[in-house]
mmCIF file of C-alpha atoms and ligand atoms in Angstrom:
data_model
loop_
_atom_site.group_PDB
_atom_site.id
_atom_site.type_symbol
_atom_site.label_atom_id
_atom_site.label_comp_id
_atom_site.label_asym_id
_atom_site.label_seq_id
_atom_site.Cartn_x
_atom_site.Cartn_y
_atom_site.Cartn_z
ATOM 1 C CA MET A 1 246.755 52.727 75.789
ATOM 2 C CA GLU A 2 248.465 54.247 79.080
ATOM 3 C CA GLY A 3 251.915 54.173 79.880
ATOM 4 C CA PRO A 4 254.860 53.139 77.042
ATOM 5 C CA HIS A 5 254.568 50.558 74.944
ATOM 6 C CA LEU A 6 257.927 49.728 74.771
ATOM 7 C CA VAL A 7 259.967 49.948 77.129
ATOM 8 C CA LEU A 8 264.316 48.456 76.240
ATOM 9 C CA VAL A 9 266.067 49.187 79.774
ATOM 10 C CA PHE A 10 270.362 48.769 78.550
ATOM 11 C CA SER A 11 272.975 47.638 80.056
ATOM 12 C CA GLY A 12 276.386 47.553 78.942
ATOM 13 C CA LYS A 13 280.075 48.737 80.538
ATOM 14 C CA ARG A 14 281.186 51.380 80.243
ATOM 15 C CA LYS A 15 282.055 53.111 77.024
ATOM 16 C CA SER A 16 280.947 49.835 74.771
ATOM 17 C CA GLY A 17 278.357 52.062 73.170
ATOM 18 C CA LYS A 18 275.203 52.088 74.956
ATOM 19 C CA ASP A 19 274.805 56.152 74.504
ATOM 20 C CA TYR A 20 275.974 55.826 70.805
ATOM 21 C CA VAL A 21 274.082 53.036 70.442
ATOM 22 C CA THR A 22 270.750 54.017 72.339
ATOM 23 C CA GLU A 23 271.033 57.382 70.180
ATOM 24 C CA LEU A 24 271.077 55.785 66.523
ATOM 25 C CA ILE A 25 267.755 54.314 67.718
ATOM 26 C CA ARG A 26 266.182 57.343 69.144
ATOM 27 C CA GLU A 27 267.229 58.782 65.914
ATOM 28 C CA ARG A 28 265.220 56.259 63.183
ATOM 29 C CA LEU A 29 262.672 56.526 65.769
ATOM 30 C CA GLY A 30 262.694 60.573 65.616
ATOM 31 C CA PRO A 31 262.078 62.287 68.865
ATOM 32 C CA ASP A 32 258.247 62.068 69.075
ATOM 33 C CA THR A 33 258.066 58.531 68.515
ATOM 34 C CA CYS A 34 261.148 57.340 71.727
ATOM 35 C CA ALA A 35 262.648 59.048 74.688
ATOM 36 C CA VAL A 36 265.867 58.105 75.865
ATOM 37 C CA LEU A 37 265.973 57.991 79.760
ATOM 38 C CA ARG A 38 269.414 58.042 81.538
ATOM 39 C CA LEU A 39 269.754 56.931 85.196
ATOM 40 C CA SER A 40 272.652 58.818 85.543
ATOM 41 C CA GLY A 41 270.992 61.656 84.645
ATOM 42 C CA PRO A 42 269.508 62.710 87.778
ATOM 43 C CA LEU A 43 272.210 61.304 90.054
ATOM 44 C CA LYS A 44 274.916 63.240 88.368
ATOM 45 C CA GLU A 45 272.236 66.339 88.850
ATOM 46 C CA GLN A 46 272.204 65.567 92.471
ATOM 47 C CA TYR A 47 275.579 64.915 93.200
ATOM 48 C CA ALA A 48 276.371 67.687 91.104
ATOM 49 C CA GLN A 49 274.484 70.200 93.249
ATOM 50 C CA GLU A 50 275.462 68.185 96.807
ATOM 51 C CA LYS A 51 279.000 68.890 96.153
ATOM 52 C CA GLY A 52 279.363 72.280 93.909
ATOM 53 C CA LEU A 53 280.489 70.637 90.930
ATOM 54 C CA ASP A 54 279.459 71.099 86.884
ATOM 55 C CA PHE A 55 276.418 69.289 85.990
ATOM 56 C CA GLN A 56 276.992 69.331 82.332
ATOM 57 C CA ARG A 57 280.502 68.387 82.486
ATOM 58 C CA LEU A 58 279.800 65.050 84.013
ATOM 59 C CA LEU A 59 277.041 64.466 81.262
ATOM 60 C CA ASP A 60 279.895 64.958 78.723
ATOM 61 C CA ALA A 61 281.963 61.443 77.673
ATOM 62 C CA SER A 62 285.498 63.190 78.529
ATOM 63 C CA GLY A 63 287.640 63.340 81.372
ATOM 64 C CA TYR A 64 285.678 64.906 83.740
ATOM 65 C CA LYS A 65 282.822 62.377 84.938
ATOM 66 C CA GLU A 66 285.579 59.739 85.739
ATOM 67 C CA LYS A 67 288.001 62.143 87.944
ATOM 68 C CA TYR A 68 284.972 61.849 90.056
ATOM 69 C CA ARG A 69 283.021 58.627 88.685
ATOM 70 C CA ALA A 70 283.868 56.251 92.035
ATOM 71 C CA ASP A 71 282.663 58.668 94.376
ATOM 72 C CA MET A 72 279.689 59.096 91.944
ATOM 73 C CA ILE A 73 279.278 55.488 91.996
ATOM 74 C CA ALA A 74 280.064 55.574 95.941
ATOM 75 C CA TRP A 75 276.591 57.934 96.482
ATOM 76 C CA GLY A 76 274.721 56.366 93.969
ATOM 77 C CA GLU A 77 274.791 53.101 95.839
ATOM 78 C CA GLU A 78 273.674 55.165 98.949
ATOM 79 C CA ARG A 79 271.222 56.553 97.407
ATOM 80 C CA ARG A 80 269.385 53.170 95.320
ATOM 81 C CA ASN A 81 269.996 50.944 99.064
ATOM 82 C CA ALA A 82 267.782 53.330 100.847
ATOM 83 C CA ASP A 83 265.363 53.138 96.901
ATOM 84 C CA PRO A 84 265.765 50.900 94.598
ATOM 85 C CA GLY A 85 263.566 52.647 92.177
ATOM 86 C CA PHE A 86 264.910 56.153 93.262
ATOM 87 C CA PHE A 87 266.511 57.441 89.848
ATOM 88 C CA CYS A 88 263.961 54.732 88.030
ATOM 89 C CA ARG A 89 261.108 57.004 89.122
ATOM 90 C CA ILE A 90 262.834 60.778 88.385
ATOM 91 C CA ILE A 91 263.487 59.529 84.503
ATOM 92 C CA ILE A 92 260.363 57.791 83.629
ATOM 93 C CA GLN A 93 258.452 61.398 84.907
ATOM 94 C CA GLY A 94 256.407 63.063 82.824
ATOM 95 C CA VAL A 95 257.690 60.870 79.658
ATOM 96 C CA THR A 96 254.807 61.016 77.210
ATOM 97 C CA GLN A 97 256.364 59.000 73.710
ATOM 98 C CA PRO A 98 255.246 54.700 73.479
ATOM 99 C CA VAL A 99 259.089 54.207 73.068
ATOM 100 C CA TRP A 100 261.540 54.427 75.986
ATOM 101 C CA ILE A 101 264.765 53.544 76.607
ATOM 102 C CA VAL A 102 266.586 53.841 79.490
ATOM 103 C CA SER A 103 270.550 53.836 78.491
ATOM 104 C CA ASP A 104 272.506 53.205 81.792
ATOM 105 C CA ALA A 105 270.501 50.471 83.784
ATOM 106 C CA ARG A 106 274.380 49.231 86.450
ATOM 107 C CA ARG A 107 272.547 47.003 88.664
ATOM 108 C CA LYS A 108 269.820 44.082 89.281
ATOM 109 C CA SER A 109 267.797 46.207 90.946
ATOM 110 C CA ASP A 110 267.440 48.799 87.907
ATOM 111 C CA ILE A 111 266.185 45.536 85.656
ATOM 112 C CA ASP A 112 263.332 44.315 88.492
ATOM 113 C CA TRP A 113 262.563 48.089 88.966
ATOM 114 C CA PHE A 114 260.768 48.138 85.527
ATOM 115 C CA LEU A 115 259.999 44.719 85.016
ATOM 116 C CA SER A 116 258.085 44.727 88.024
ATOM 117 C CA CYS A 117 256.674 48.224 86.807
ATOM 118 C CA TYR A 118 256.256 47.049 83.039
ATOM 119 C CA GLY A 119 257.467 43.609 82.902
ATOM 120 C CA ALA A 120 254.498 42.833 80.334
ATOM 121 C CA VAL A 121 256.123 45.173 77.977
ATOM 122 C CA THR A 122 259.800 45.371 78.878
ATOM 123 C CA GLN A 123 262.669 44.412 77.213
ATOM 124 C CA THR A 124 265.967 43.956 78.556
ATOM 125 C CA VAL A 125 269.536 44.756 75.743
ATOM 126 C CA ARG A 126 272.620 43.866 76.016
ATOM 127 C CA VAL A 127 275.029 46.169 74.484
ATOM 128 C CA VAL A 128 279.194 43.846 74.295
ATOM 129 C CA ALA A 129 283.021 45.363 73.133
ATOM 130 C CA SER A 130 286.075 43.957 73.655
ATOM 131 C CA GLU A 131 287.850 45.409 76.135
ATOM 132 C CA GLU A 132 290.177 46.262 72.911
ATOM 133 C CA THR A 133 287.681 48.366 71.244
ATOM 134 C CA ARG A 134 286.769 50.068 74.333
ATOM 135 C CA LYS A 135 290.308 50.356 74.807
ATOM 136 C CA ALA A 136 290.432 52.196 71.956
ATOM 137 C CA ARG A 137 287.770 54.706 73.032
ATOM 138 C CA GLY A 138 289.524 55.296 75.347
ATOM 139 C CA TRP A 139 288.679 52.838 78.370
ATOM 140 C CA ILE A 140 291.959 52.482 80.953
ATOM 141 C CA TYR A 141 290.911 49.363 83.869
ATOM 142 C CA THR A 142 290.553 51.394 86.802
ATOM 143 C CA PRO A 143 290.104 48.952 90.340
ATOM 144 C CA ASP A 144 287.469 48.947 92.118
ATOM 145 C CA ILE A 145 285.285 51.136 89.585
ATOM 146 C CA ASP A 146 285.929 47.846 86.198
ATOM 147 C CA ASP A 147 285.500 45.128 89.546
ATOM 148 C CA ALA A 148 283.087 46.885 91.291
ATOM 149 C CA ASP A 149 278.785 46.438 90.839
ATOM 150 C CA SER A 150 278.585 49.888 89.133
ATOM 151 C CA GLU A 151 280.456 47.880 86.147
ATOM 152 C CA CYS A 152 279.252 43.987 87.047
ATOM 153 C CA GLY A 153 276.115 44.065 88.590
ATOM 154 C CA LEU A 154 274.795 42.395 85.139
ATOM 155 C CA ASP A 155 278.130 39.880 84.184
ATOM 156 C CA GLN A 156 275.806 37.233 86.282
ATOM 157 C CA GLY A 157 272.439 35.919 86.582
ATOM 158 C CA THR A 158 271.227 38.697 84.201
ATOM 159 C CA SER A 159 269.514 37.451 80.723
ATOM 160 C CA PHE A 160 268.757 39.430 78.124
ATOM 161 C CA ASN A 161 266.480 40.133 75.434
ATOM 162 C CA TRP A 162 269.073 40.901 73.053
ATOM 163 C CA VAL A 163 273.005 41.719 72.612
ATOM 164 C CA ILE A 164 273.773 43.855 70.378
ATOM 165 C CA THR A 165 278.171 43.093 69.868
ATOM 166 C CA ASN A 166 279.766 47.150 68.656
ATOM 167 C CA ASN A 167 282.878 46.828 67.758
ATOM 168 C CA GLY A 168 282.865 49.166 65.538
ATOM 169 C CA ASP A 169 282.136 47.168 62.435
ATOM 170 C CA GLN A 170 278.891 49.285 61.255
ATOM 171 C CA GLU A 171 278.030 47.167 58.697
ATOM 172 C CA SER A 172 276.831 44.552 61.446
ATOM 173 C CA LEU A 173 275.458 46.472 63.864
ATOM 174 C CA ASP A 174 273.853 48.351 61.166
ATOM 175 C CA GLU A 175 271.958 44.627 60.799
ATOM 176 C CA GLN A 176 271.602 44.334 64.417
ATOM 177 C CA LEU A 177 269.998 47.522 64.944
ATOM 178 C CA HIS A 178 267.256 46.811 61.664
ATOM 179 C CA ARG A 179 266.207 43.100 63.383
ATOM 180 C CA LEU A 180 265.771 45.523 67.043
ATOM 181 C CA MET A 181 263.934 48.239 64.196
ATOM 182 C CA ASP A 182 261.525 45.380 62.764
ATOM 183 C CA PHE A 183 261.033 44.412 66.708
ATOM 184 C CA ILE A 184 260.384 47.931 67.456
ATOM 185 C CA HIS A 185 258.138 48.444 64.505
ATOM 186 C CA SER A 186 256.261 45.507 65.651
ATOM 187 C CA LYS A 187 255.475 46.641 68.552
ATOM 188 C CA LEU A 188 253.980 50.156 67.489
ATOM 189 C CA ASP A 189 251.821 48.455 65.119
ATOM 190 C CA SER A 190 250.592 46.526 67.598
ATOM 191 C CA SER A 191 249.892 49.047 69.872
ATOM 192 C CA VAL A 192 247.299 51.400 67.776
HETATM 193 N N1 ADP B 201 279.991 51.735 66.362
HETATM 194 C C1 ADP B 201 280.714 52.771 66.663
HETATM 195 N N2 ADP B 201 281.061 53.451 65.998
HETATM 196 C C2 ADP B 201 281.877 54.890 66.035
HETATM 197 N N3 ADP B 201 281.658 55.150 67.127
HETATM 198 C C3 ADP B 201 281.056 54.340 68.678
HETATM 199 C C4 ADP B 201 281.073 53.522 68.664
HETATM 200 N N4 ADP B 201 280.149 53.192 69.267
HETATM 201 C C5 ADP B 201 280.656 54.028 70.158
HETATM 202 N N5 ADP B 201 281.276 54.976 69.681
HETATM 203 C C6 ADP B 201 282.402 56.213 70.702
HETATM 204 O O1 ADP B 201 282.848 55.765 71.348
HETATM 205 C C7 ADP B 201 282.818 55.955 73.355
HETATM 206 C C8 ADP B 201 281.882 55.336 73.709
HETATM 207 O O2 ADP B 201 280.858 55.991 73.280
HETATM 208 P P1 ADP B 201 280.066 55.662 74.447
HETATM 209 O O3 ADP B 201 278.681 55.269 73.615
HETATM 210 O O4 ADP B 201 280.345 57.245 75.043
HETATM 211 O O5 ADP B 201 279.740 55.253 75.616
HETATM 212 P P2 ADP B 201 278.746 54.189 76.408
HETATM 213 O O6 ADP B 201 277.770 54.781 76.701
HETATM 214 O O7 ADP B 201 278.832 52.637 77.200
HETATM 215 O O8 ADP B 201 280.636 54.178 77.905
HETATM 216 C C9 ADP B 201 282.140 57.542 71.907
HETATM 217 O O9 ADP B 201 282.791 58.769 71.594
HETATM 218 C C10 ADP B 201 280.926 56.983 71.285
HETATM 219 O O10 ADP B 201 281.176 58.577 70.336
HETATM 220 C C1 DP6 B 202 277.546 57.077 88.954
HETATM 221 C C2 DP6 B 202 277.309 56.143 87.533
HETATM 222 O O1 DP6 B 202 275.549 56.473 87.317
HETATM 223 C C3 DP6 B 202 278.130 57.259 86.301
HETATM 224 C C4 DP6 B 202 277.427 56.784 85.109
HETATM 225 O O2 DP6 B 202 278.256 57.284 84.630
HETATM 226 P P1 DP6 B 202 277.374 57.456 82.424
HETATM 227 O O3 DP6 B 202 276.640 56.610 82.737
HETATM 228 O O4 DP6 B 202 277.936 58.534 81.288
HETATM 229 O O5 DP6 B 202 278.631 56.025 82.358
HETATM 230 P P2 DP6 B 202 279.639 55.640 81.581
HETATM 231 O O6 DP6 B 202 278.398 55.687 79.912
HETATM 232 O O7 DP6 B 202 279.963 53.921 81.964
HETATM 233 O O8 DP6 B 202 280.728 55.844 81.021
HETATM 234 C C5 DP6 B 202 276.784 54.986 87.440
HETATM 235 C C6 DP6 B 202 276.764 53.930 88.828
HETATM 236 O O9 DP6 B 202 276.988 53.624 88.915
HETATM 237 O O10 DP6 B 202 275.638 54.428 88.928
#
């Protein structure tokens, strides 16, 4: 079969644990089976290039990216408005693994793009954590970011195939991941 056997499109608010959870799944499936694709990757790369910033530092969970977040959001929005598939098309280039995880859908247009191209094999996954948990992970409510589309674009009007609650209880997370892993394996088995 050409193309992905399964595309999991993840979303969730900042510090909900999107990177953490998607990395766990990738570890369990292995790098030959699963690729984690980040829409923010090419966004940050091009933004850093244009603004003369440190791309590597924009990638980690430190304060550096937070300093530029508002401006990056505006920059990315311009690109997406002009072409909703702009970042989507870049991240899927040359990916050969059967399972694709898109770790950071933020807008309905991100999900719609994957549904329109890979709808038959796409599942949407929402990662949820309480405000208390997100605060403990370093989240500080920031107006114009936390109340804007980048964080709230998928709050309403989107249904998710899976919801993963990630409040730090490892046993509960493990149980939820087990269910998702069973599903992933069933899709892999049925496609061979
Ligand atoms: N279940 C968890 N157990 C321990 N640490 C976690 C868990 N989920 C997230 N974290 C930590 O919280 C921080 C934010 O998580 P991250 O995955 O970067 O969130 P997001 O990508 O949604 O902004 C990271 O330092 C991450 O390691
Ligand atoms: C400009 C952004 O792409 C920055 C995203 O950076 P990360 O994906 O690293 O952010 P969190 O995981 O939520 O902390 C947001 C956007 O609106 O596209």
